[in-house]
XYZ file of C-alpha atoms in Angstrom:
730
model
C 6.619 -46.394 34.487
C 10.248 -46.512 34.634
C 10.611 -49.796 36.189
C 7.912 -51.293 33.912
C 10.049 -50.069 30.806
C 13.348 -51.909 32.291
C 11.594 -55.258 33.071
C 9.936 -55.148 29.700
C 13.265 -54.490 28.172
C 15.070 -57.309 29.960
C 12.239 -59.842 29.355
C 12.334 -58.850 25.597
C 16.077 -59.376 25.692
C 15.857 -62.801 27.629
C 13.119 -63.899 25.186
C 15.173 -62.816 22.177
C 18.135 -64.586 23.650
C 16.167 -67.823 24.216
C 15.135 -67.805 20.768
C 18.747 -67.529 19.333
C 19.203 -71.217 18.716
C 19.616 -73.612 15.690
C 17.701 -76.730 15.269
C 16.543 -79.383 12.769
C 16.787 -82.938 11.671
C 19.203 -85.032 9.834
C 17.976 -87.642 7.328
C 19.240 -90.198 4.889
C 16.931 -90.907 2.064
C 14.502 -88.883 4.079
C 14.852 -91.381 6.819
C 16.119 -90.208 10.461
C 19.980 -90.538 10.705
C 20.890 -90.933 14.167
C 24.414 -89.673 15.449
C 25.189 -87.512 12.656
C 27.777 -84.921 13.382
C 26.611 -81.190 13.017
C 29.362 -78.692 13.025
C 29.508 -74.830 13.209
C 32.844 -73.626 11.633
C 33.044 -70.198 13.171
C 32.343 -71.350 16.715
C 34.101 -74.705 16.569
C 31.129 -76.105 17.958
C 29.687 -79.489 17.152
C 26.493 -81.604 18.323
C 25.240 -85.065 17.348
C 21.553 -85.922 15.999
C 19.610 -88.120 18.652
C 18.160 -91.567 17.760
C 15.259 -89.582 15.866
C 17.748 -87.685 13.835
C 16.975 -84.455 15.621
C 19.566 -81.966 16.753
C 19.892 -78.516 18.521
C 22.428 -75.816 19.208
C 21.417 -73.342 22.176
C 22.646 -69.633 23.024
C 24.100 -68.803 19.869
C 25.237 -65.229 19.202
C 23.821 -63.574 16.177
C 26.012 -63.493 13.286
C 26.631 -65.389 9.801
C 27.755 -69.293 10.418
C 28.676 -71.980 8.156
C 27.068 -75.553 9.449
C 28.072 -78.766 8.197
C 26.142 -82.113 8.580
C 28.164 -85.201 8.273
C 28.179 -89.009 8.696
C 30.625 -91.752 7.756
C 29.746 -93.049 4.562
C 27.484 -90.076 3.207
C 28.471 -86.827 1.431
C 28.648 -83.790 3.818
C 26.431 -81.154 3.252
C 27.367 -77.403 4.178
C 24.844 -74.502 4.362
C 25.443 -70.925 5.216
C 23.137 -69.166 7.672
C 22.321 -65.741 8.865
C 21.245 -65.759 12.760
C 19.680 -62.801 13.982
C 17.819 -62.873 17.236
C 15.509 -65.643 16.109
C 15.502 -69.475 16.084
C 16.457 -71.164 13.077
C 15.585 -74.654 11.688
C 17.753 -76.116 9.112
C 17.342 -79.658 7.844
C 19.977 -81.874 6.178
C 19.140 -84.917 3.767
C 22.535 -86.765 3.441
C 23.088 -88.781 0.432
C 25.362 -92.256 0.501
C 28.788 -91.562 -0.937
C 28.624 -95.008 -2.505
C 32.294 -95.658 -3.051
C 33.971 -92.279 -2.586
C 34.266 -91.762 -6.211
C 34.191 -87.932 -5.638
C 36.704 -88.176 -2.652
C 39.549 -85.614 -2.965
C 42.979 -87.270 -3.313
C 46.619 -86.054 -3.067
C 48.801 -89.083 -3.756
C 48.671 -89.412 -7.570
C 49.650 -85.613 -8.305
C 50.968 -84.387 -4.883
C 48.008 -81.739 -4.788
C 44.419 -82.132 -4.061
C 42.329 -83.204 -6.800
C 38.976 -85.318 -7.351
C 39.341 -88.852 -7.571
C 37.481 -88.831 -11.039
C 39.444 -85.935 -12.453
C 43.328 -87.381 -11.529
C 44.942 -88.825 -14.477
C 46.616 -91.366 -11.937
C 44.293 -94.114 -10.579
C 44.093 -93.692 -6.824
C 42.020 -95.987 -4.488
C 40.726 -94.472 -1.294
C 39.899 -96.415 1.962
C 38.230 -94.510 4.619
C 38.186 -95.365 8.539
C 34.790 -96.683 7.777
C 36.070 -99.350 5.562
C 38.949 -99.940 8.083
C 36.469 -100.501 11.101
C 34.654 -103.243 9.294
C 37.444 -105.558 10.164
C 38.853 -103.903 13.610
C 42.704 -104.388 14.013
C 45.463 -103.237 16.201
C 47.624 -101.689 13.433
C 47.462 -100.374 9.828
C 49.292 -103.392 8.634
C 46.864 -105.908 9.265
C 44.010 -103.434 8.248
C 45.254 -103.494 4.739
C 44.537 -107.198 4.438
C 41.034 -106.435 2.774
C 42.437 -104.093 0.117
C 42.451 -105.725 -3.251
C 46.004 -106.380 -4.649
C 47.678 -105.480 -1.301
C 48.706 -108.026 0.919
C 50.393 -108.003 4.373
C 53.334 -110.321 4.134
C 54.903 -112.150 7.314
C 58.535 -112.649 6.668
C 59.402 -114.655 9.879
C 57.574 -117.492 11.625
C 59.041 -116.540 15.005
C 59.043 -112.708 15.295
C 56.331 -111.984 12.729
C 57.759 -108.770 11.197
C 56.063 -108.254 7.722
C 55.775 -105.953 4.778
C 53.421 -104.888 2.328
C 53.100 -106.347 -0.977
C 51.222 -104.678 -3.833
C 50.429 -106.540 -7.097
C 53.156 -109.173 -6.254
C 55.911 -107.039 -5.624
C 57.592 -107.300 -2.103
C 57.504 -104.778 0.755
C 60.618 -102.769 -0.172
C 59.118 -101.965 -3.272
C 56.202 -100.156 -1.503
C 56.648 -96.671 -0.022
C 54.429 -95.777 2.979
C 54.062 -92.021 3.683
C 52.101 -90.173 6.411
C 50.463 -86.957 4.818
C 52.844 -87.238 1.959
C 56.073 -87.332 4.138
C 58.184 -90.374 3.515
C 58.242 -91.245 7.465
C 57.665 -94.921 7.316
C 60.827 -96.340 5.072
C 63.655 -98.837 5.066
C 64.221 -100.096 8.691
C 60.706 -99.039 9.763
C 59.031 -100.662 6.645
C 59.885 -103.715 8.482
C 58.950 -102.645 12.246
C 57.219 -99.213 12.065
C 54.078 -99.985 10.098
C 52.320 -101.037 13.345
C 52.716 -97.777 15.437
C 50.164 -95.575 13.666
C 47.246 -94.901 16.024
C 44.264 -95.869 13.882
C 42.184 -93.103 15.739
C 43.970 -90.443 13.867
C 43.542 -92.003 10.329
C 41.205 -90.191 8.139
C 41.839 -92.304 5.102
C 44.345 -94.450 3.429
C 45.045 -93.459 -0.437
C 46.786 -96.381 -2.535
C 48.538 -95.931 -5.825
C 49.569 -99.021 -7.621
C 52.691 -98.901 -9.841
C 55.688 -96.703 -9.967
C 55.559 -93.427 -8.181
C 59.133 -92.529 -8.305
C 58.656 -89.488 -10.437
C 56.975 -87.708 -7.452
C 58.357 -89.812 -4.562
C 61.638 -90.882 -5.395
C 63.255 -94.194 -4.509
C 61.154 -97.005 -2.745
C 57.953 -96.060 -4.780
C 58.597 -98.555 -7.295
C 55.744 -100.931 -6.976
C 53.283 -98.526 -5.497
C 52.455 -96.009 -2.793
C 50.702 -96.214 0.561
C 49.795 -92.748 1.777
C 48.312 -92.461 5.353
C 46.256 -89.121 5.509
C 45.875 -88.198 9.212
C 42.616 -86.323 10.339
C 42.779 -82.445 10.606
C 42.577 -81.194 14.190
C 39.680 -78.814 13.124
C 37.290 -81.619 11.853
C 38.299 -84.383 14.423
C 35.945 -85.349 17.188
C 36.629 -83.740 20.550
C 37.304 -87.124 22.100
C 37.417 -90.529 20.709
C 38.073 -93.853 22.225
C 38.371 -97.443 20.858
C 39.048 -100.372 23.061
C 38.881 -104.051 22.186
C 39.979 -107.459 23.324
C 40.085 -110.945 21.923
C 39.841 -114.276 23.107
C 43.837 -114.742 22.835
C 44.049 -111.830 25.362
C 45.007 -109.302 22.736
C 44.424 -105.815 24.024
C 44.330 -102.572 22.016
C 43.559 -99.104 23.040
C 43.183 -96.286 20.652
C 42.487 -92.752 22.117
C 42.139 -89.296 20.446
C 41.300 -85.892 21.570
C 41.438 -82.334 20.362
C 41.696 -78.887 21.978
C 41.875 -75.172 21.019
C 45.139 -73.466 22.189
C 44.346 -69.669 22.204
C 42.471 -68.607 19.142
C 44.882 -69.659 16.588
C 45.921 -73.354 17.233
C 44.145 -76.618 17.383
C 46.021 -79.452 18.696
C 44.986 -83.305 17.999
C 46.782 -85.953 20.210
C 46.351 -89.710 19.535
C 47.600 -92.591 21.679
C 47.781 -96.309 20.743
C 48.571 -99.007 23.288
C 48.780 -102.622 22.253
C 49.659 -105.622 24.630
C 49.769 -109.198 23.792
C 51.383 -111.697 26.578
C 49.941 -114.849 26.433
C 52.416 -117.497 24.961
C 50.491 -120.025 22.752
C 51.676 -122.928 21.038
C 48.943 -124.669 19.262
C 51.033 -126.472 16.540
C 53.394 -128.374 19.550
C 56.530 -127.177 18.045
C 57.773 -125.665 21.317
C 57.702 -122.260 19.745
C 55.481 -119.260 20.066
C 52.672 -119.324 17.428
C 52.447 -115.573 17.611
C 55.148 -113.139 18.677
C 54.508 -111.474 22.028
C 54.067 -107.740 21.913
C 54.091 -104.506 23.653
C 53.988 -101.068 22.158
C 52.959 -97.382 22.634
C 52.648 -94.851 19.944
C 51.960 -91.036 20.733
C 51.033 -88.796 18.115
C 50.465 -85.125 18.077
C 49.317 -82.697 15.432
C 48.839 -79.064 15.414
C 47.082 -76.816 12.922
C 47.569 -73.110 13.201
C 45.146 -70.455 11.808
C 46.713 -68.095 9.322
C 45.539 -65.214 7.116
C 43.722 -66.066 3.995
C 43.489 -69.783 5.228
C 46.886 -70.454 4.780
C 48.033 -73.847 5.673
C 50.558 -74.561 8.559
C 50.789 -77.736 10.433
C 53.170 -79.588 12.532
C 53.154 -83.235 13.606
C 55.122 -85.558 15.737
C 55.385 -89.230 16.740
C 56.913 -91.178 19.674
C 56.939 -95.143 19.131
C 58.538 -97.706 21.224
C 57.567 -101.593 20.724
C 58.989 -104.401 22.557
C 58.388 -107.910 20.695
C 59.701 -111.456 21.129
C 59.086 -115.077 19.957
C 60.845 -118.291 20.295
C 60.809 -121.412 22.338
C 58.059 -121.487 24.772
C 60.424 -121.458 28.116
C 62.201 -118.168 26.813
C 62.567 -115.075 28.982
C 64.555 -112.086 28.672
C 67.406 -113.593 30.951
C 67.971 -115.614 27.820
C 68.090 -112.658 25.559
C 71.195 -113.042 23.253
C 72.402 -116.518 24.906
C 72.833 -119.814 23.302
C 70.789 -121.797 25.897
C 67.271 -121.147 24.815
C 66.290 -119.722 21.459
C 64.441 -116.368 21.201
C 64.137 -113.338 18.869
C 63.710 -110.229 20.833
C 63.360 -106.723 19.162
C 63.312 -103.209 20.965
C 62.196 -100.411 18.565
C 62.467 -96.811 19.144
C 61.209 -94.194 16.908
C 60.970 -90.262 16.781
C 59.250 -88.620 13.892
C 58.521 -84.911 12.979
C 56.793 -83.609 10.075
C 55.407 -80.189 8.853
C 53.791 -78.482 6.074
C 53.832 -74.580 5.453
C 51.969 -72.767 2.965
C 54.162 -69.682 1.908
C 52.513 -66.339 2.377
C 52.494 -65.594 -1.339
C 49.638 -64.920 -3.981
C 51.226 -68.206 -5.596
C 50.383 -71.802 -4.150
C 53.722 -72.614 -2.870
C 54.517 -75.180 -0.022
C 57.594 -76.159 2.155
C 57.387 -79.586 3.930
C 59.968 -81.347 5.838
C 60.129 -84.398 7.921
C 62.747 -85.824 10.288
C 63.083 -89.411 11.618
C 65.234 -91.129 13.978
C 65.091 -95.116 14.459
C 67.084 -97.395 16.850
C 66.949 -100.953 16.376
C 68.058 -103.434 19.142
C 67.498 -106.970 18.210
C 68.560 -110.407 18.946
C 68.053 -113.548 16.852
C 69.382 -116.372 19.052
C 72.638 -115.526 19.745
C 73.105 -113.183 16.581
C 72.681 -109.516 17.719
C 71.602 -106.865 15.181
C 72.092 -103.232 16.400
C 71.226 -100.640 13.773
C 70.492 -97.000 13.756
C 68.918 -94.733 10.935
C 68.275 -90.984 10.744
C 66.261 -89.344 7.776
C 65.986 -85.837 7.083
C 63.681 -84.759 4.028
C 62.639 -81.243 2.911
C 60.475 -80.451 -0.177
C 59.357 -77.283 -2.023
C 56.320 -77.347 -4.430
C 54.739 -74.705 -6.504
C 51.324 -75.361 -8.063
C 50.815 -73.031 -10.921
C 47.761 -72.850 -12.898
C 47.709 -71.477 -16.360
C 45.462 -71.803 -19.380
C 44.815 -75.452 -20.139
C 48.062 -76.170 -18.039
C 48.319 -77.085 -14.474
C 51.936 -77.059 -13.425
C 53.721 -78.546 -10.499
C 57.324 -77.683 -9.816
C 59.233 -79.192 -7.087
C 62.644 -79.632 -5.465
C 63.463 -81.980 -2.655
C 66.522 -83.120 -0.617
C 66.814 -86.216 1.433
C 69.787 -87.184 3.659
C 69.923 -90.641 5.175
C 72.378 -92.159 7.774
C 72.541 -95.812 8.381
C 74.699 -97.860 10.374
C 74.661 -101.459 11.898
C 76.923 -104.080 13.098
C 76.467 -106.323 10.333
C 79.776 -107.558 8.380
C 78.216 -105.869 5.307
C 78.272 -102.266 6.835
C 82.027 -101.626 7.554
C 81.288 -98.167 8.305
C 78.249 -95.684 8.513
C 76.611 -95.184 5.191
C 75.675 -91.400 4.640
C 73.529 -90.624 1.533
C 72.537 -87.413 -0.031
C 69.692 -87.243 -2.692
C 69.020 -83.876 -4.521
C 65.856 -83.975 -6.518
C 64.052 -81.572 -9.038
C 60.753 -82.570 -10.558
C 58.340 -81.028 -13.012
C 54.607 -82.067 -13.819
C 52.268 -80.643 -16.247
C 48.691 -81.583 -16.421
C 47.355 -80.550 -19.769
C 43.756 -80.121 -20.511
C 43.634 -81.032 -24.460
C 39.838 -80.963 -24.787
C 36.999 -80.892 -22.409
C 37.221 -84.695 -21.869
C 40.869 -85.209 -22.466
C 43.769 -84.842 -20.283
C 47.533 -85.367 -20.545
C 50.052 -85.710 -17.687
C 53.812 -85.265 -18.466
C 56.178 -85.687 -15.551
C 59.974 -85.829 -15.017
C 62.213 -86.213 -12.087
C 65.904 -85.866 -11.618
C 67.680 -87.433 -8.618
C 71.485 -86.909 -7.858
C 72.786 -89.430 -5.548
C 76.237 -89.306 -4.002
C 76.661 -92.801 -4.073
C 75.063 -93.794 -7.262
C 75.049 -90.531 -9.517
C 72.253 -89.204 -11.518
C 68.860 -91.139 -11.903
C 65.995 -89.824 -14.354
C 62.537 -91.096 -14.020
C 59.782 -89.738 -16.367
C 56.159 -90.715 -16.631
C 53.145 -89.769 -18.796
C 49.442 -90.477 -17.930
C 46.365 -89.929 -20.213
C 42.554 -89.515 -19.006
C 39.526 -89.553 -21.011
C 36.104 -88.975 -19.659
C 33.494 -89.973 -22.570
C 30.992 -89.499 -20.125
C 30.541 -88.058 -16.468
C 30.327 -91.620 -15.238
C 33.304 -93.401 -17.165
C 37.003 -92.875 -16.954
C 39.741 -94.524 -19.087
C 43.359 -93.881 -17.822
C 46.776 -94.825 -19.249
C 49.772 -94.520 -17.078
C 53.238 -95.212 -18.132
C 56.627 -94.624 -16.072
C 59.764 -95.642 -14.751
C 60.938 -96.434 -11.184
C 64.135 -96.863 -9.209
C 65.149 -98.316 -5.806
C 68.403 -97.939 -3.852
C 68.656 -101.195 -1.780
C 70.201 -101.636 1.979
C 69.563 -105.456 2.377
C 69.457 -105.557 6.248
C 66.921 -102.907 6.669
C 64.513 -104.728 4.326
C 65.143 -108.460 4.357
C 64.593 -109.929 7.746
C 65.668 -113.495 6.606
C 69.158 -112.261 6.175
C 69.315 -112.207 9.984
C 67.193 -115.187 11.026
C 68.004 -118.780 11.008
C 71.250 -120.661 10.031
C 71.469 -119.696 6.577
C 74.738 -117.823 5.748
C 74.311 -114.389 3.827
C 76.424 -114.162 0.473
C 76.756 -110.888 -1.391
C 78.250 -111.449 -4.544
C 78.804 -108.113 -5.914
C 78.393 -104.265 -5.375
C 74.651 -104.069 -5.774
C 73.400 -101.544 -8.406
C 70.226 -99.576 -8.076
C 67.218 -101.230 -9.493
C 65.117 -99.899 -12.284
C 61.672 -100.709 -13.455
C 59.307 -99.878 -16.404
C 55.467 -99.946 -16.029
C 52.514 -99.350 -18.051
C 48.925 -99.379 -16.602
C 45.457 -99.367 -18.104
C 42.576 -98.421 -16.049
C 38.682 -97.999 -16.417
C 36.291 -96.904 -13.915
C 32.523 -96.958 -14.437
C 29.792 -95.785 -11.981
C 26.190 -96.598 -12.470
C 23.041 -95.226 -10.624
C 20.003 -96.859 -11.182
C 16.239 -95.617 -10.869
C 15.430 -97.933 -7.761
C 18.500 -96.373 -5.934
C 20.955 -99.174 -6.365
C 24.394 -97.942 -7.126
C 27.098 -100.045 -8.995
C 30.790 -99.023 -9.385
C 33.164 -101.213 -11.495
C 36.820 -100.641 -11.715
C 39.541 -102.637 -13.406
C 43.277 -102.302 -14.177
C 45.886 -104.148 -16.423
C 49.301 -103.640 -15.969
C 52.846 -104.798 -17.016
C 56.185 -104.115 -15.063
C 59.577 -104.888 -16.182
C 62.687 -104.641 -13.910
C 66.428 -104.383 -14.496
C 69.039 -105.083 -11.830
C 66.364 -106.648 -9.558
C 67.791 -107.883 -6.382
C 66.172 -111.324 -5.397
C 67.298 -113.265 -2.579
C 68.380 -116.866 -3.926
C 67.558 -119.616 -1.626
C 67.781 -122.366 -4.223
C 71.521 -122.421 -5.132
C 72.767 -123.529 -1.906
C 70.124 -124.502 0.820
C 72.389 -123.180 3.737
C 72.669 -119.669 2.053
C 70.931 -116.617 1.061
C 72.838 -115.319 -2.148
C 72.199 -111.491 -3.098
C 73.104 -110.098 -6.628
C 71.716 -108.168 -9.421
C 69.632 -110.356 -11.360
C 71.472 -111.442 -14.409
C 68.596 -110.889 -16.771
C 65.192 -109.669 -15.953
C 61.880 -109.874 -13.796
C 58.373 -109.037 -14.967
C 54.771 -109.133 -13.416
C 51.671 -108.672 -15.822
C 48.039 -108.890 -14.543
C 44.639 -107.607 -14.257
C 42.526 -106.767 -11.237
C 39.207 -105.439 -10.843
C 36.836 -103.981 -8.091
C 32.986 -103.958 -7.852
C 31.140 -101.778 -5.542
C 27.362 -102.328 -4.829
C 25.085 -99.929 -2.520
C 21.571 -100.843 -2.248
C 18.563 -98.535 -0.645
C 17.508 -101.611 1.705
C 20.977 -101.455 3.589
C 23.125 -104.002 1.690
C 26.449 -102.779 0.516
C 29.323 -105.012 -1.041
C 32.962 -104.264 -2.356
C 34.633 -107.469 -4.121
C 37.893 -107.609 -5.773
C 40.225 -109.940 -7.694
C 43.565 -109.913 -8.958
C 45.150 -112.334 -11.541
C 48.822 -112.129 -12.375
C 51.769 -113.735 -13.881
C 55.045 -113.027 -12.046
C 58.409 -114.435 -13.440
C 62.185 -114.223 -13.091
C 64.618 -114.719 -15.733
C 68.113 -115.540 -14.476
C 70.857 -116.587 -17.031
C 68.280 -117.673 -19.446
C 66.100 -119.689 -16.932
C 62.662 -118.879 -15.996
C 61.574 -119.259 -12.388
C 58.562 -118.112 -10.092
C 59.289 -115.659 -7.598
C 59.168 -116.887 -3.759
C 55.946 -115.754 -1.738
C 54.022 -114.528 -4.976
C 50.189 -115.737 -5.542
C 49.109 -115.629 -9.028
C 45.690 -114.918 -7.956
C 43.792 -113.417 -5.055
C 40.293 -112.086 -4.072
C 38.821 -110.027 -1.252
C 35.387 -109.033 -0.266
C 33.549 -106.728 2.264
C 29.727 -107.146 2.657
C 27.794 -105.135 4.961
C 24.159 -105.218 5.968
C 22.430 -102.419 8.062
C 19.399 -102.896 9.927
C 18.285 -99.446 11.249
C 15.340 -100.492 13.259
C 17.697 -102.757 15.248
C 20.603 -100.132 15.151
C 22.566 -102.989 14.081
C 25.312 -103.659 11.332
C 26.764 -106.713 10.340
C 30.172 -106.969 8.437
C 31.407 -109.833 6.689
C 34.999 -109.522 5.420
C 37.431 -112.196 3.832
C 40.211 -112.732 1.403
C 41.308 -115.583 -0.667
C 45.036 -116.222 -2.035
C 46.286 -118.880 -4.709
C 49.233 -121.047 -4.325
C 52.938 -119.446 -3.652
C 56.208 -120.741 -3.838
C 57.795 -121.155 -0.615
C 61.683 -121.252 0.396
C 62.544 -124.801 1.053
C 65.815 -125.931 2.545
C 66.493 -128.701 0.021
C 65.155 -131.011 -2.409
C 64.547 -133.618 0.407
C 62.813 -130.990 2.379
C 59.291 -132.593 3.525
C 57.363 -129.732 3.613
C 55.108 -128.764 0.334
C 56.982 -126.502 -2.416
C 53.752 -124.557 -2.784
C 51.428 -123.228 -0.113
C 47.623 -124.330 -0.690
C 44.743 -122.046 -1.304
C 43.985 -120.446 1.781
C 41.612 -117.730 3.034
C 40.889 -115.615 6.116
C 37.422 -114.823 6.855
C 35.846 -112.433 9.681
C 32.387 -111.514 10.948
C 31.489 -108.470 13.057
C 28.327 -107.329 14.554
C 28.046 -103.602 15.652
C 25.178 -102.205 17.840
C 24.757 -98.237 17.523
C 21.630 -97.167 19.597
C 23.239 -96.039 22.500
C 24.305 -92.235 21.818
C 27.937 -91.569 21.191
C 28.795 -95.330 21.611
C 29.118 -98.308 19.396
C 29.578 -101.680 20.764
C 30.914 -104.374 18.408
C 32.171 -108.088 18.508
C 32.475 -110.896 16.210
C 34.852 -113.560 15.104
C 38.315 -113.451 13.342
C 39.404 -116.289 11.089
C 36.020 -118.227 11.175
C 37.535 -121.112 9.081
C 40.236 -121.593 11.824
C 42.863 -121.488 9.006
C 46.665 -121.650 9.999
C 49.617 -122.751 7.475
C 50.472 -125.644 9.611
C 47.667 -127.705 8.193
C 48.844 -130.320 6.040
C 52.501 -129.436 6.626
C 54.723 -131.825 8.856
C 56.321 -128.739 10.419
C 56.753 -124.913 9.793
C 59.989 -124.211 11.501
C 62.904 -126.445 10.081
C 65.174 -127.707 12.936
C 62.887 -126.546 15.715
C 64.312 -129.030 17.958
C 67.902 -127.695 17.616
C 67.519 -124.023 16.631
C 71.128 -123.289 17.118
C 71.994 -126.108 14.743
C 72.516 -126.037 10.952
C 69.109 -126.811 9.796
C 67.225 -124.155 11.751
C 65.155 -121.994 9.536
C 62.085 -119.919 10.056
C 61.336 -118.402 6.589
C 58.833 -121.002 5.444
C 56.135 -118.589 6.251
C 53.026 -117.357 4.063
C 50.078 -116.753 6.515
C 49.405 -115.750 9.958
C 49.730 -118.596 12.311
C 46.888 -117.593 14.501
C 43.657 -119.527 14.476
C 39.902 -118.554 15.298
C 39.460 -116.156 17.787
C 36.537 -113.764 19.308
C 36.717 -110.025 19.649
C 34.689 -107.630 21.732
C 35.091 -103.953 21.724
C 33.642 -100.387 22.448
C 33.872 -97.030 20.548
C 33.000 -93.722 22.198
C 32.976 -90.486 20.465
C 32.225 -86.874 21.478
C 32.062 -84.150 18.601
């Protein structure tokens, strides 16, 4: 009898344990959703749904759990369950997040807020968007964002920057998790070193953001938000190659360290080592590159879910372009022309929420950047170190949401150019205050101000004001006005100052640039009864500059003259985005920008160099679920730009033609945890040498007086195929 009781108890326990499972089905519009992610927060355990949308967790202890189902492009659904020695069935039906209008953003106000609720317009681009045109770096990935244009600044070494609404790269601040990591020297060279596998989303703010972010955020802000280790997949890999033998590897994985920490590691490796000269000028069409970037982020569990994260990045890049017979034995010599750039960077950033009842944060970042470059026989050696610290206090009161902050930035810069006679050491002390006022249920007013003291330029004051009106839950009107400022170091920002035969002339002590901007924004979303979603957003803006520093290529063809503009510069324009999502698998994002830039110097009007007056871009996707296939067609179109000629007799066109880069991609998703993708980039085979007698002036004598490589407006890389694979374990 005693043995029977023991056996019965054991069988009952085994039976009860075997029933302790969680299973169910994931659907989208009530159709099975394959390879969705299901995650149990308390156990840090995740699975994927199979090709029929089914999932199962086995051997789950009794207890209370929070379970979340998610899939790229759909709104996540979270449910709380109680598990007590019995199997539980939980089904999820995910709804498409058509245009991320409910996305939580931080860039516009330095704190998390719904995109529909923020008074500052913020555009959000997730990794799903970036994957529709796979690239090896974030610089190229932004080419399909409306009003944002990656601009190459050199025909030979292919360094570049990012233009927003017609303003050049130095007016765009690029941050990682809100920290000013990518700036000055690294704006030119560092954008290609951020592992795409670690990017959660990219937030774009168009217009001055100096009242929150300080110098450099004059034209806009690009904030790269990295994934939180807790929410990242256990392992991910994205590997692709092109018919030009460009090879890119992105790896990411996470692990728990004890019970209090989770770490996320990302590695990006890129290699292109195949000199090609399709335009027969004896110069490489595309710069040869080898780079590696290692990113490591830690999240620590704390009481009351207080935040604490630390991240670091190591980056090294070796790139060169030049005459086809160049090799490293010619580096810095006068026999064979080549431009060779060695870049080394170290970055550390952290965010710590103070253990107080108030919502207070301490953030800091440190970067060290070393540049060793040669342009023919011109050697450029530069070193830059930046330390940044910031305190913020988010205080909610009745009808008021206050953000108080203080920041300190120290910058060390030194190079071997004649313009830098000794190391530049800059200290900037800042305080800022922002108040978002709820005037009424549908009316919000944001007032902000920032005071900076620069040890070289004195006091700088940057106010801003924003107003938001929601007449309905599907309509948002916004008005933003503010000022911006920028403190300039030419040789960290203008590659043309270091290449070619033009002499660099600086006519005066350069004063900080200041800008004034006003922006009108309207956002509308419509959901039709047949399931079609339509989103529409349009903006109109005007920006006015004082003391703008514009390189003068026109006065003397053998010189680049830098001075503060004796007059003013302005740009005004309108842009729009249309998002369409249908229930039969078709999605589209179409954008356009029309603008009128103008410089007025000594009463004479001119059009800025390399600034298009209109542009358009599109991303059209079609999903075929029964074939497990997605098709993505992406492209952009740009109007003519004025180009830097050497003289009136230069035979090259003064304006670029209308040009377009278009791509198509096919992605196959049937194999569990895998995605196979391939397609064609630049299907029109567009290159800037079409209709132009030559691109590089004086290519036959690169050490002569007529050599110049600044005549560039589009990538000099023709049609190419690509093939890749993604593998993800949750």
